[in-house]
């Protein structure tokens, strides 16, 4: 009995801090999740896309994966546990698939060599069919089939990776036919293959993706790439498909192909009813629907067993911090010759960011969530509690925030009943509009004893923030000579999908842009986007370096070679721009934000004067 109590205390503390969690599926598989997924509330996710969304933004790591105990590691060295998150494309597909299918695939099961034709010394290369093996191992035992543009059935179980490679990756009409055959309630795993000149290899299944249809207008593709970490795109939009094509477009002689395998998902229930229907094709019988997974905090097997004996069936035993997740893909970068036009935006939604939590005393029979908004209008903060014990408990809550100190007193009934307290309404103060932005502390006492405290903030979602760091330019130059201007810029805010550094000279007779490294020169007459018009023709040359993913605190530079013309003093325009990252924002963030001078595209600029003598 003492051991059980100790384990429950440990597990409760871990639940509040979000260290490790375990899902118990109906098939008796325990699915472990690391802190990053626990903190994103994977405990409550039943919709397939929502489950996959919890992985968005996880950094890319070569060979990175999660083992069957929820530890970040690598496929090649599973004995080495890594302290920070990181997934490659295969690691992402494996992790999401564990939660979609309710099966705790081990790394050995996931990478099993099905044909016995890979591994050290293999004639075709050690890991040439790694992607195909992964897809087939994950979907084995599920109702599955190949999805092809012609709609025909193709034998799959003995696929060798050479003869069955799917369809041409660049074929837009083939993609359209395949996307039209995708249905909610199923998941689609794809393996991309290409011929290669890598020594010892002829062909490689080198990249895998996961696709989840939501409705007639959405098929989300999830994958992890070096440049974009874990991200998603809607393949039923022009922007989403264009972005995918830009990432994997065939090079000369490559002949990339993609093989897509459809697998029927188990039914997952939500409050709205069945989300994923386990219907099948070709008259096959539906799968038995597992129960909704149950999640509990865990760091040891004993803790899991102790908590499992106390929890109610199909209910989360402990909950975790919720963080905002993107609910749609970010649009494609404009072509390199374009600069994204600034668009008017609405005020971004407020979010609740959980900053930290503290447990003063363990009450194993009590369950709580971290604070969240109480309604869609965001006029209050919801504090939720449940008492699984038999005794009524006295609850005291003290909140400190932008409106000062407010207190609440009430009672929490036993027998699994819940208590919902809304700030500031239930604290004796009428709410006027949305909750004020700022930091809050909620301290909770049970029967007069300190139980726990949460620090959180109400704020707008973090935004990208371009910043010109330095401009190295001479003040005077000799006529007819070439010189170099170096610009360094960084993103001081949240990671953005794309942005650029742009330089132009309004008088080419005095300053003529010759070359940009890295980057390129767009000559007079190039078609670009502007602030007030979709497309304009440039009147003077411009230099631009385009970055398709601009990470937080990541600096980039561009060196522009310029030829000095006729004597005189001439302006040089420098600016930087990033796409906004808020879901409802399609604006371009700029540095400078405003200025008395704008360039030919209508963007504000920094003006640097250079004298030609």
Coordinates of C-alpha atoms in Angstrom, one line a residue:
X1 CA 0.0 0.0 0.0
X2 CA 2.8 2.4 0.8
X3 CA 4.5 1.6 -2.5
X4 CA 1.3 2.4 -4.4
X5 CA 0.9 5.8 -2.6
X6 CA 4.5 6.8 -3.3
X7 CA 4.1 5.9 -7.0
X8 CA 0.9 7.8 -7.3
X9 CA 2.6 10.9 -5.7
X10 CA 5.5 10.6 -8.2
X11 CA 3.1 10.2 -11.1
X12 CA 1.0 13.1 -10.0
X13 CA 3.9 15.5 -9.9
X14 CA 5.1 14.3 -13.3
X15 CA 1.6 14.8 -14.7
X16 CA 1.6 18.5 -13.6
X17 CA 5.1 19.1 -15.0
X18 CA 4.5 17.0 -18.2
X19 CA 7.5 14.8 -18.2
X20 CA 6.4 11.4 -19.5
X21 CA 3.0 9.9 -20.2
X22 CA 1.6 6.5 -21.2
X23 CA -1.5 5.7 -23.1
X24 CA -3.2 2.3 -22.4
X25 CA -5.0 1.1 -25.5
X26 CA -7.8 -1.5 -25.5
X27 CA -5.3 -3.9 -27.1
X28 CA -3.2 -3.6 -23.9
X29 CA -0.4 -1.7 -25.7
X30 CA 1.1 1.1 -23.6
X31 CA 2.0 4.1 -25.7
X32 CA 4.6 6.4 -24.2
X33 CA 5.0 10.0 -25.1
X34 CA 7.8 12.5 -24.3
X35 CA 7.3 15.9 -22.7
X36 CA 6.8 17.7 -26.0
X37 CA 3.7 15.6 -26.8
X38 CA 2.4 15.5 -23.3
X39 CA 2.6 19.3 -23.1
X40 CA 0.5 19.5 -26.2
X41 CA -2.4 17.7 -24.6
X42 CA -2.1 14.4 -26.6
X43 CA -4.1 13.0 -23.7
X44 CA -7.3 14.4 -25.2
X45 CA -6.6 14.0 -28.9
X46 CA -8.9 11.5 -30.7
X47 CA -9.1 13.1 -34.1
X48 CA -6.3 11.8 -36.4
X49 CA -5.2 15.2 -37.6
X50 CA -5.2 16.5 -34.1
X51 CA -3.0 13.7 -33.0
X52 CA -0.6 14.4 -35.8
X53 CA -0.7 18.1 -35.0
X54 CA 0.9 17.5 -31.6
X55 CA 4.2 16.7 -33.5
X56 CA 4.3 20.0 -35.5
X57 CA 7.4 22.0 -35.0
X58 CA 9.6 19.2 -33.5
X59 CA 13.1 19.9 -34.8
X60 CA 14.6 17.7 -37.5
X61 CA 17.3 15.3 -36.5
X62 CA 19.2 13.0 -38.9
X63 CA 18.1 9.4 -38.1
X64 CA 16.0 10.8 -35.2
X65 CA 13.1 8.8 -33.7
X66 CA 11.2 7.9 -30.6
X67 CA 11.7 4.5 -29.0
X68 CA 8.8 2.4 -27.6
X69 CA 9.4 4.0 -24.1
X70 CA 8.9 7.6 -25.4
X71 CA 12.7 8.5 -25.5
X72 CA 14.2 10.5 -28.2
X73 CA 17.0 8.4 -29.8
X74 CA 18.1 7.3 -33.3
X75 CA 17.3 4.3 -35.4
X76 CA 21.0 3.3 -35.7
X77 CA 21.9 3.9 -32.0
X78 CA 18.7 3.1 -30.0
X79 CA 20.9 2.6 -26.9
X80 CA 21.7 6.3 -26.8
X81 CA 19.0 8.4 -25.2
X82 CA 19.0 12.0 -26.4
X83 CA 17.9 14.9 -24.0
X84 CA 16.3 17.1 -26.7
X85 CA 13.5 16.5 -29.2
X86 CA 14.4 15.5 -32.8
X87 CA 12.8 13.4 -35.5
X88 CA 13.5 12.6 -39.1
X89 CA 10.7 11.7 -41.6
X90 CA 10.7 8.0 -40.5
X91 CA 10.7 8.9 -36.8
X92 CA 7.7 11.2 -37.3
X93 CA 5.7 8.6 -39.2
X94 CA 6.4 6.0 -36.7
X95 CA 5.5 8.2 -33.7
X96 CA 2.2 9.4 -35.2
X97 CA 1.3 5.9 -36.3
X98 CA 1.7 4.5 -32.8
X99 CA -1.1 6.8 -31.6
X100 CA -3.3 6.4 -34.7
X101 CA -3.3 2.6 -34.6
X102 CA -3.0 2.2 -30.8
X103 CA 0.0 -0.1 -31.2
X104 CA 3.4 0.4 -29.5
X105 CA 5.6 -0.6 -32.4
X106 CA 9.1 -1.3 -31.2
X107 CA 12.0 0.1 -33.3
X108 CA 12.9 -3.5 -34.3
X109 CA 9.4 -4.2 -35.5
X110 CA 9.2 -0.9 -37.4
X111 CA 12.4 -1.4 -39.4
X112 CA 12.3 -5.2 -39.9
X113 CA 13.9 -6.2 -43.2
X114 CA 10.9 -7.8 -44.9
X115 CA 12.6 -9.1 -48.0
X116 CA 16.0 -10.0 -46.4
X117 CA 17.7 -7.8 -49.1
X118 CA 19.1 -5.0 -47.0
X119 CA 21.4 -4.6 -44.1
X120 CA 25.2 -4.5 -43.9
X121 CA 26.8 -5.8 -47.1
X122 CA 23.5 -6.0 -49.0
X123 CA 23.8 -6.1 -52.8
X124 CA 21.4 -3.1 -53.2
X125 CA 22.8 -1.1 -50.3
X126 CA 22.4 -1.3 -46.5
X127 CA 19.2 0.7 -46.1
X128 CA 18.0 1.1 -49.7
X129 CA 14.4 0.1 -49.0
X130 CA 14.2 1.5 -45.4
X131 CA 11.1 3.7 -46.2
X132 CA 9.2 0.9 -47.8
X133 CA 9.9 -1.6 -45.0
X134 CA 8.7 1.1 -42.5
X135 CA 5.4 1.7 -44.3
X136 CA 4.6 -2.0 -44.7
X137 CA 5.6 -2.9 -41.2
X138 CA 3.5 -0.2 -39.7
X139 CA 0.4 -1.1 -41.7
X140 CA 0.8 -4.9 -41.4
X141 CA -2.3 -6.4 -39.8
X142 CA -4.5 -3.4 -40.8
X143 CA -6.9 -3.4 -43.7
X144 CA -4.6 -1.8 -46.4
X145 CA -4.1 -1.4 -50.1
X146 CA -2.1 0.5 -52.6
X147 CA -3.7 3.7 -53.9
X148 CA -2.9 4.4 -57.6
X149 CA -4.2 6.8 -60.2
X150 CA -5.7 4.0 -62.3
X151 CA -7.7 2.6 -59.3
X152 CA -6.4 -0.9 -59.9
X153 CA -5.4 -3.4 -57.1
X154 CA -1.7 -4.1 -56.8
X155 CA -0.3 -6.9 -54.7
X156 CA 1.4 -5.4 -51.6
X157 CA 2.5 -8.0 -49.1
X158 CA 5.4 -9.2 -51.2
X159 CA 6.3 -5.8 -52.7
X160 CA 10.1 -5.8 -53.4
X161 CA 10.6 -2.0 -53.6
X162 CA 11.8 -2.2 -57.2
X163 CA 8.9 -3.1 -59.4
X164 CA 6.2 -1.4 -57.3
X165 CA 7.2 2.2 -56.7
X166 CA 3.9 4.0 -57.2
X167 CA 3.4 6.9 -59.6
X168 CA 5.5 9.7 -61.0
X169 CA 5.9 12.2 -58.2
X170 CA 5.8 15.2 -60.6
X171 CA 2.5 14.0 -62.2
X172 CA -0.1 16.6 -61.1
X173 CA -3.0 14.7 -62.7
X174 CA -2.0 11.5 -61.0
X175 CA -1.9 13.3 -57.7
X176 CA -5.4 14.7 -58.3
X177 CA -6.8 11.2 -59.0
X178 CA -5.2 9.7 -55.9
X179 CA -6.3 12.6 -53.6
X180 CA -9.9 12.1 -54.8
X181 CA -9.8 8.5 -53.6
X182 CA -8.7 9.4 -50.1
X183 CA -11.3 9.1 -47.4
X184 CA -11.6 10.2 -43.7
X185 CA -11.1 7.3 -41.3
X186 CA -8.0 6.1 -43.1
X187 CA -4.4 7.1 -43.0
X188 CA -2.1 7.1 -46.1
X189 CA 1.6 6.4 -45.7
X190 CA 3.8 7.2 -48.6
X191 CA 7.4 6.2 -49.5
X192 CA 9.3 8.3 -52.1
X193 CA 12.0 6.5 -54.1
X194 CA 14.5 7.6 -56.7
X195 CA 17.5 6.1 -58.6
X196 CA 20.8 7.2 -57.0
X197 CA 24.5 7.3 -57.8
X198 CA 25.5 6.8 -54.2
X199 CA 28.2 4.1 -54.1
X200 CA 26.7 0.7 -53.5
X201 CA 23.1 1.8 -54.3
X202 CA 20.9 1.8 -57.4
X203 CA 17.6 2.9 -55.9
X204 CA 16.6 4.3 -52.5
X205 CA 13.3 4.6 -50.7
X206 CA 14.7 7.7 -49.0
X207 CA 11.7 9.7 -47.6
X208 CA 8.3 8.8 -46.1
X209 CA 5.2 11.0 -45.5
X210 CA 1.9 10.6 -43.7
X211 CA -1.4 11.9 -45.1
X212 CA -4.7 12.3 -43.3
X213 CA -7.9 13.4 -45.1
X214 CA -10.3 15.5 -43.0
X215 CA -13.1 16.3 -45.4
X216 CA -13.6 17.0 -49.1
X217 CA -11.4 20.1 -48.9
X218 CA -8.5 18.9 -46.8
X219 CA -5.8 16.2 -47.1
X220 CA -3.0 17.0 -44.7
X221 CA 0.4 15.8 -45.5
X222 CA 2.9 15.6 -42.6
X223 CA 6.6 15.1 -42.8
X224 CA 9.9 16.2 -41.4
X225 CA 12.6 17.9 -43.5
X226 CA 16.0 19.4 -42.6
X227 CA 14.8 22.9 -43.6
X228 CA 11.4 22.8 -42.1
X229 CA 11.4 20.4 -39.2
X230 CA 7.9 18.7 -38.7
X231 CA 5.3 20.6 -40.7
X232 CA 2.1 20.0 -42.7
X233 CA 0.4 21.2 -45.8
X234 CA -3.0 20.8 -47.4
X235 CA -2.6 18.9 -50.6
X236 CA -6.1 19.9 -51.8
X237 CA -4.9 23.5 -52.1
X238 CA -2.8 24.9 -54.9
X239 CA -0.4 26.3 -52.3
X240 CA 0.0 23.0 -50.5
X241 CA 0.7 21.0 -53.6
X242 CA 3.1 23.6 -54.9
X243 CA 5.0 23.6 -51.7
X244 CA 5.4 19.8 -51.8
X245 CA 6.5 19.9 -55.4
X246 CA 9.0 22.6 -54.6
X247 CA 10.5 20.4 -51.9
X248 CA 10.8 17.2 -53.9
X249 CA 10.7 18.2 -57.6
X250 CA 12.6 15.7 -59.8
X251 CA 16.1 16.7 -60.9
X252 CA 17.4 15.5 -64.3
X253 CA 17.5 11.7 -64.4
X254 CA 16.0 11.2 -60.9
X255 CA 12.5 9.9 -61.8
X256 CA 11.2 10.2 -58.3
X257 CA 8.1 8.1 -57.6
X258 CA 5.8 7.8 -54.6
X259 CA 4.0 4.6 -53.4
X260 CA 1.0 5.4 -51.2
X261 CA -0.5 2.7 -48.9
X262 CA -4.0 3.2 -47.5
X263 CA -4.7 1.7 -44.0
X264 CA -8.1 1.8 -42.2
X265 CA -7.9 3.3 -38.8
X266 CA -9.5 2.0 -35.7
X267 CA -12.6 3.9 -34.6
X268 CA -11.8 6.8 -32.3
X269 CA -14.7 8.3 -30.3
X270 CA -15.1 11.9 -29.4
X271 CA -17.9 13.9 -27.8
X272 CA -19.2 14.5 -31.2
X273 CA -19.4 10.8 -32.1
X274 CA -17.3 8.7 -34.4
X275 CA -14.4 10.6 -35.9
X276 CA -12.8 7.8 -37.8
X277 CA -15.1 5.2 -39.2
X278 CA -13.5 1.8 -39.6
X279 CA -15.4 1.1 -42.8
X280 CA -13.6 -1.1 -45.4
X281 CA -13.4 -1.6 -49.1
X282 CA -14.0 -4.7 -51.2
X283 CA -16.4 -6.2 -48.7
X284 CA -13.8 -6.8 -46.0
X285 CA -15.0 -6.9 -42.4
X286 CA -14.5 -3.9 -40.2
X287 CA -11.9 -4.0 -37.5
X288 CA -12.9 -4.2 -33.8
X289 CA -13.0 -0.7 -32.5
X290 CA -10.6 -0.1 -29.5
X291 CA -11.6 2.1 -26.7
X292 CA -10.3 5.7 -26.5
X293 CA -6.8 5.6 -25.1
X294 CA -6.3 6.4 -21.4
X295 CA -3.3 8.6 -20.5
X296 CA -1.5 8.7 -17.2
X297 CA 1.8 10.3 -16.1
X298 CA 4.6 7.8 -15.6
X299 CA 8.3 7.5 -15.0
X300 CA 8.4 3.9 -13.8
X301 CA 6.4 0.7 -14.5
X302 CA 5.3 0.6 -10.9
X303 CA 3.8 4.1 -11.2
X304 CA 1.9 3.1 -14.3
X305 CA 0.4 0.0 -12.7
X306 CA -0.6 2.0 -9.6
X307 CA -2.3 4.7 -11.5
X308 CA -3.9 2.2 -13.9
X309 CA -5.6 0.5 -11.0
X310 CA -7.2 3.7 -9.8
X311 CA -8.3 5.4 -13.1
X312 CA -11.8 5.3 -14.6
X313 CA -12.1 3.5 -17.9
X314 CA -11.6 5.6 -21.0
X315 CA -10.9 8.8 -19.1
X316 CA -7.6 10.7 -18.8
X317 CA -6.2 10.1 -15.4
X318 CA -4.0 13.2 -15.4
X319 CA -3.9 16.1 -17.8
X320 CA -1.1 18.2 -19.1
X321 CA -0.3 21.7 -20.2
X322 CA -2.0 22.7 -23.5
X323 CA -0.1 24.8 -26.0
X324 CA -1.5 26.4 -29.1
X325 CA -1.1 24.4 -32.3
X326 CA -1.4 25.5 -35.9
X327 CA -4.6 24.2 -37.5
X328 CA -3.7 24.8 -41.1
X329 CA -0.6 24.7 -43.3
X330 CA 1.3 27.9 -43.9
X331 CA 1.1 28.9 -47.5
X332 CA 3.9 28.4 -50.0
X333 CA 6.8 30.9 -50.4
X334 CA 6.3 33.1 -53.4
X335 CA 8.7 32.4 -56.2
X336 CA 12.1 33.8 -55.5
X337 CA 11.6 36.8 -57.8
X338 CA 8.6 37.8 -55.7
X339 CA 8.3 39.6 -52.5
X340 CA 5.2 38.8 -50.5
X341 CA 2.7 41.7 -50.6
X342 CA 1.6 43.1 -47.3
X343 CA -2.0 42.4 -46.5
X344 CA -4.3 43.8 -44.0
X345 CA -4.9 41.4 -41.1
X346 CA -7.3 41.0 -38.2
X347 CA -6.1 41.1 -34.6
X348 CA -4.7 37.7 -33.7
X349 CA -6.5 35.6 -31.2
X350 CA -5.4 35.5 -27.6
X351 CA -3.9 32.3 -26.2
X352 CA -3.2 30.9 -22.8
X353 CA 0.4 29.9 -22.4
X354 CA 1.2 27.7 -19.4
X355 CA 4.6 28.8 -18.0
X356 CA 5.2 26.6 -15.0
X357 CA 3.5 24.6 -12.2
X358 CA 4.2 23.6 -8.6
X359 CA 2.9 20.8 -6.4
X360 CA 3.1 21.5 -2.7
X361 CA 1.2 18.4 -1.5
X362 CA -0.1 15.3 -3.2
X363 CA -3.8 14.5 -3.2
X364 CA -3.9 11.3 -5.4
X365 CA -7.7 11.3 -5.6
X366 CA -7.8 14.8 -7.1
X367 CA -7.5 15.7 -10.7
X368 CA -7.0 19.1 -12.3
X369 CA -6.3 20.7 -15.7
X370 CA -4.1 23.6 -16.3
X371 CA -6.1 26.9 -16.9
X372 CA -7.7 27.4 -20.3
X373 CA -10.2 29.8 -21.7
X374 CA -13.8 29.2 -20.5
X375 CA -15.6 30.2 -23.7
X376 CA -14.9 31.1 -27.3
X377 CA -15.3 34.8 -26.6
X378 CA -12.4 34.4 -24.1
X379 CA -14.2 36.4 -21.3
X380 CA -13.0 34.0 -18.6
X381 CA -10.3 31.5 -17.5
X382 CA -11.5 28.0 -16.6
X383 CA -10.1 26.2 -13.6
X384 CA -11.3 22.6 -13.5
X385 CA -11.2 20.0 -10.7
X386 CA -12.5 16.4 -10.2
X387 CA -12.6 14.5 -6.9
X388 CA -12.4 10.7 -7.3
X389 CA -12.5 10.2 -3.5
X390 CA -15.5 9.8 -1.2
X391 CA -15.1 12.9 1.0
X392 CA -16.2 16.5 0.1
X393 CA -13.2 18.8 -0.1
X394 CA -13.0 22.5 0.7
X395 CA -11.3 24.5 -2.2
X396 CA -9.7 27.9 -1.9
X397 CA -8.2 29.6 -5.0
X398 CA -6.2 32.8 -4.9
X399 CA -5.4 34.4 -8.2
X400 CA -3.1 37.3 -8.9
X401 CA -3.1 39.0 -12.3
X402 CA -3.4 42.3 -14.1
X403 CA -6.7 43.1 -12.2
X404 CA -5.1 42.5 -8.8
X405 CA -5.8 39.7 -6.3
X406 CA -9.1 37.8 -6.3
X407 CA -10.2 34.9 -4.1
X408 CA -12.7 32.0 -4.4
X409 CA -14.0 29.6 -1.8
X410 CA -16.1 26.5 -2.6
X411 CA -16.6 22.8 -2.2
X412 CA -15.6 19.9 -4.4
X413 CA -18.0 17.0 -4.1
X414 CA -16.7 13.4 -4.0
X415 CA -17.6 10.3 -6.1
X416 CA -16.0 11.5 -9.3
X417 CA -17.9 14.8 -9.5
X418 CA -16.4 17.9 -11.0
X419 CA -16.1 21.5 -10.1
X420 CA -15.7 24.3 -12.7
X421 CA -14.6 27.7 -11.5
X422 CA -14.4 30.6 -14.0
X423 CA -12.2 33.6 -13.4
X424 CA -13.2 36.4 -12.8
X425 CA -16.9 35.6 -12.8
X426 CA -16.8 33.2 -9.9
X427 CA -14.4 35.4 -8.0
X428 CA -17.0 38.1 -7.5
X429 CA -16.1 40.3 -10.5
X430 CA -18.0 40.8 -13.7
X431 CA -16.0 40.3 -16.8
X432 CA -16.0 43.1 -19.3
X433 CA -14.9 41.8 -22.7
X434 CA -11.9 39.4 -23.1
X435 CA -9.6 38.5 -20.3
X436 CA -6.8 41.1 -19.9
X437 CA -3.4 40.2 -21.3
X438 CA -0.7 39.6 -18.8
X439 CA 0.7 37.0 -16.3
X440 CA -1.5 35.2 -13.8
X441 CA -0.8 33.0 -10.8
X442 CA -3.5 30.6 -9.5
X443 CA -2.8 29.1 -6.1
X444 CA -5.1 26.3 -4.9
X445 CA -5.6 25.0 -1.3
X446 CA -7.5 21.9 -0.3
X447 CA -8.9 21.8 3.2
X448 CA -6.6 24.6 4.1
X449 CA -3.4 22.9 2.9
X450 CA -1.5 24.3 -0.1
X451 CA -2.0 21.9 -3.0
X452 CA -0.6 23.4 -6.3
X453 CA 0.0 26.6 -8.2
X454 CA 0.1 27.4 -11.9
X455 CA 1.8 30.4 -13.6
X456 CA 0.3 31.2 -17.0
X457 CA -0.1 34.2 -19.3
X458 CA -2.8 35.5 -21.6
X459 CA -1.1 36.9 -24.7
X460 CA -1.2 37.1 -28.4
X461 CA 0.5 34.3 -30.3
X462 CA 4.2 34.9 -30.8
X463 CA 5.0 36.5 -34.1
X464 CA 8.0 36.5 -36.5
X465 CA 10.2 39.6 -36.2
X466 CA 12.7 40.5 -38.9
X467 CA 15.6 42.7 -38.0
X468 CA 18.4 44.2 -40.0
X469 CA 21.4 43.6 -37.7
X470 CA 24.2 45.3 -39.7
X471 CA 24.8 47.0 -43.0
X472 CA 28.5 47.2 -44.0
X473 CA 28.8 49.7 -46.7
X474 CA 31.5 52.3 -47.6
X475 CA 30.7 55.9 -47.4
X476 CA 32.7 56.9 -50.5
X477 CA 33.9 54.9 -53.5
X478 CA 35.9 55.7 -56.7
X479 CA 33.9 56.1 -59.9
X480 CA 33.9 53.0 -62.1
X481 CA 35.0 50.7 -59.3
X482 CA 33.2 47.7 -57.9
X483 CA 32.6 47.4 -54.2
X484 CA 30.7 45.1 -51.8
X485 CA 27.8 45.8 -49.3
X486 CA 27.1 43.1 -46.7
X487 CA 23.8 42.9 -45.0
X488 CA 23.1 40.7 -41.9
X489 CA 19.5 40.1 -40.8
X490 CA 17.9 37.8 -38.3
X491 CA 14.5 36.7 -37.1
X492 CA 14.1 37.9 -33.5
X493 CA 10.7 36.3 -33.2
X494 CA 8.9 33.0 -33.9
X495 CA 10.0 30.8 -36.7
X496 CA 8.6 31.8 -40.1
X497 CA 8.0 29.8 -43.3
X498 CA 9.8 32.3 -45.5
X499 CA 11.4 35.7 -45.8
X500 CA 14.0 37.7 -47.6
X501 CA 16.7 40.4 -47.6
X502 CA 16.2 42.9 -50.4
X503 CA 18.5 45.7 -51.7
X504 CA 17.9 48.2 -54.5
X505 CA 19.4 51.4 -55.8
X506 CA 16.9 53.9 -57.2
X507 CA 19.5 55.5 -59.5
X508 CA 21.4 52.8 -61.5
X509 CA 23.5 55.5 -63.1
X510 CA 25.2 56.1 -59.8
X511 CA 25.0 52.6 -58.2
X512 CA 24.5 49.6 -60.4
X513 CA 23.8 46.2 -58.8
X514 CA 26.0 43.6 -60.3
X515 CA 25.8 40.4 -58.3
X516 CA 24.4 39.0 -55.0
X517 CA 25.9 36.1 -53.0
X518 CA 23.9 34.2 -51.8
X519 CA 20.9 35.5 -53.7
X520 CA 20.4 36.9 -57.1
X521 CA 19.9 40.1 -59.1
X522 CA 16.4 40.7 -60.6
X523 CA 16.9 43.0 -63.6
X524 CA 14.7 45.9 -64.7
X525 CA 11.4 44.6 -66.0
X526 CA 11.2 41.6 -63.6
X527 CA 7.7 40.7 -62.3
X528 CA 7.4 41.0 -58.5
X529 CA 4.7 41.6 -55.9
X530 CA 4.1 45.0 -54.3
X531 CA 2.3 46.4 -51.4
X532 CA -0.5 47.9 -53.4
X533 CA -0.6 45.6 -56.4
X534 CA -0.4 41.9 -57.0
X535 CA 2.2 42.2 -59.7
X536 CA 4.4 45.0 -60.9
X537 CA 7.4 45.4 -63.2
X538 CA 10.6 46.5 -61.6
X539 CA 11.9 49.9 -62.8
X540 CA 15.4 49.3 -61.4
X541 CA 17.3 46.1 -60.6
X542 CA 17.0 44.6 -57.1
X543 CA 19.0 42.1 -55.2
X544 CA 17.3 39.5 -53.0
X545 CA 18.1 36.5 -50.9
X546 CA 15.1 34.3 -50.3
X547 CA 15.0 32.0 -47.3
X548 CA 12.2 29.4 -47.3
X549 CA 12.4 28.7 -43.6
X550 CA 13.7 31.3 -41.2
X551 CA 14.2 30.0 -37.7
X552 CA 14.1 31.9 -34.5
X553 CA 17.3 33.8 -33.7
X554 CA 18.7 32.6 -37.0
X555 CA 21.0 35.1 -38.8
X556 CA 21.4 35.3 -42.6
X557 CA 23.6 37.5 -44.7
X558 CA 23.8 38.7 -48.3
X559 CA 26.8 40.3 -50.0
X560 CA 25.8 42.6 -52.9
X561 CA 28.5 43.6 -55.5
X562 CA 27.8 47.1 -56.8
X563 CA 29.5 49.1 -59.5
X564 CA 30.0 52.9 -58.9
X565 CA 28.9 55.1 -61.8
X566 CA 28.9 58.8 -62.2
X567 CA 30.2 61.0 -59.4
X568 CA 27.6 62.1 -56.9
X569 CA 25.8 61.0 -53.7
X570 CA 23.3 58.2 -54.1
X571 CA 20.8 56.3 -51.9
X572 CA 20.9 52.5 -51.3
X573 CA 17.7 50.9 -50.1
X574 CA 17.9 48.0 -47.6
X575 CA 15.0 46.1 -46.0
X576 CA 14.0 42.7 -44.6
X577 CA 10.7 40.9 -44.5
X578 CA 9.2 37.7 -43.0
X579 CA 5.8 36.1 -43.3
X580 CA 3.6 36.4 -40.2
X581 CA 3.2 33.0 -38.4
X582 CA -0.2 33.5 -36.7
X583 CA -2.8 31.1 -38.1
X584 CA -5.2 34.0 -39.0
X585 CA -2.4 36.3 -40.1
X586 CA -1.2 36.6 -43.7
X587 CA 0.7 39.8 -43.2
X588 CA 4.3 40.4 -43.9
X589 CA 6.4 41.6 -41.0
X590 CA 8.9 44.2 -42.1
X591 CA 12.1 45.9 -40.9
X592 CA 11.8 48.8 -40.9
X593 CA 8.1 48.7 -40.0
X594 CA 7.6 52.2 -41.4
X595 CA 9.8 54.9 -43.0
X596 CA 9.5 58.1 -44.9
X597 CA 11.1 56.3 -47.9
X598 CA 9.8 53.3 -49.7
X599 CA 11.2 51.2 -52.5
X600 CA 9.7 50.5 -55.9
X601 CA 7.5 47.8 -54.3
X602 CA 6.1 50.1 -51.7
X603 CA 8.0 48.7 -48.7
X604 CA 9.6 50.9 -46.2
X605 CA 13.4 50.9 -46.4
X606 CA 16.6 51.9 -44.6
X607 CA 18.4 54.5 -46.7
X608 CA 22.2 54.3 -46.8
X609 CA 23.9 57.1 -48.8
X610 CA 27.1 56.4 -50.8
X611 CA 29.2 59.1 -52.4
X612 CA 30.9 58.3 -55.8
X613 CA 33.9 60.5 -56.4

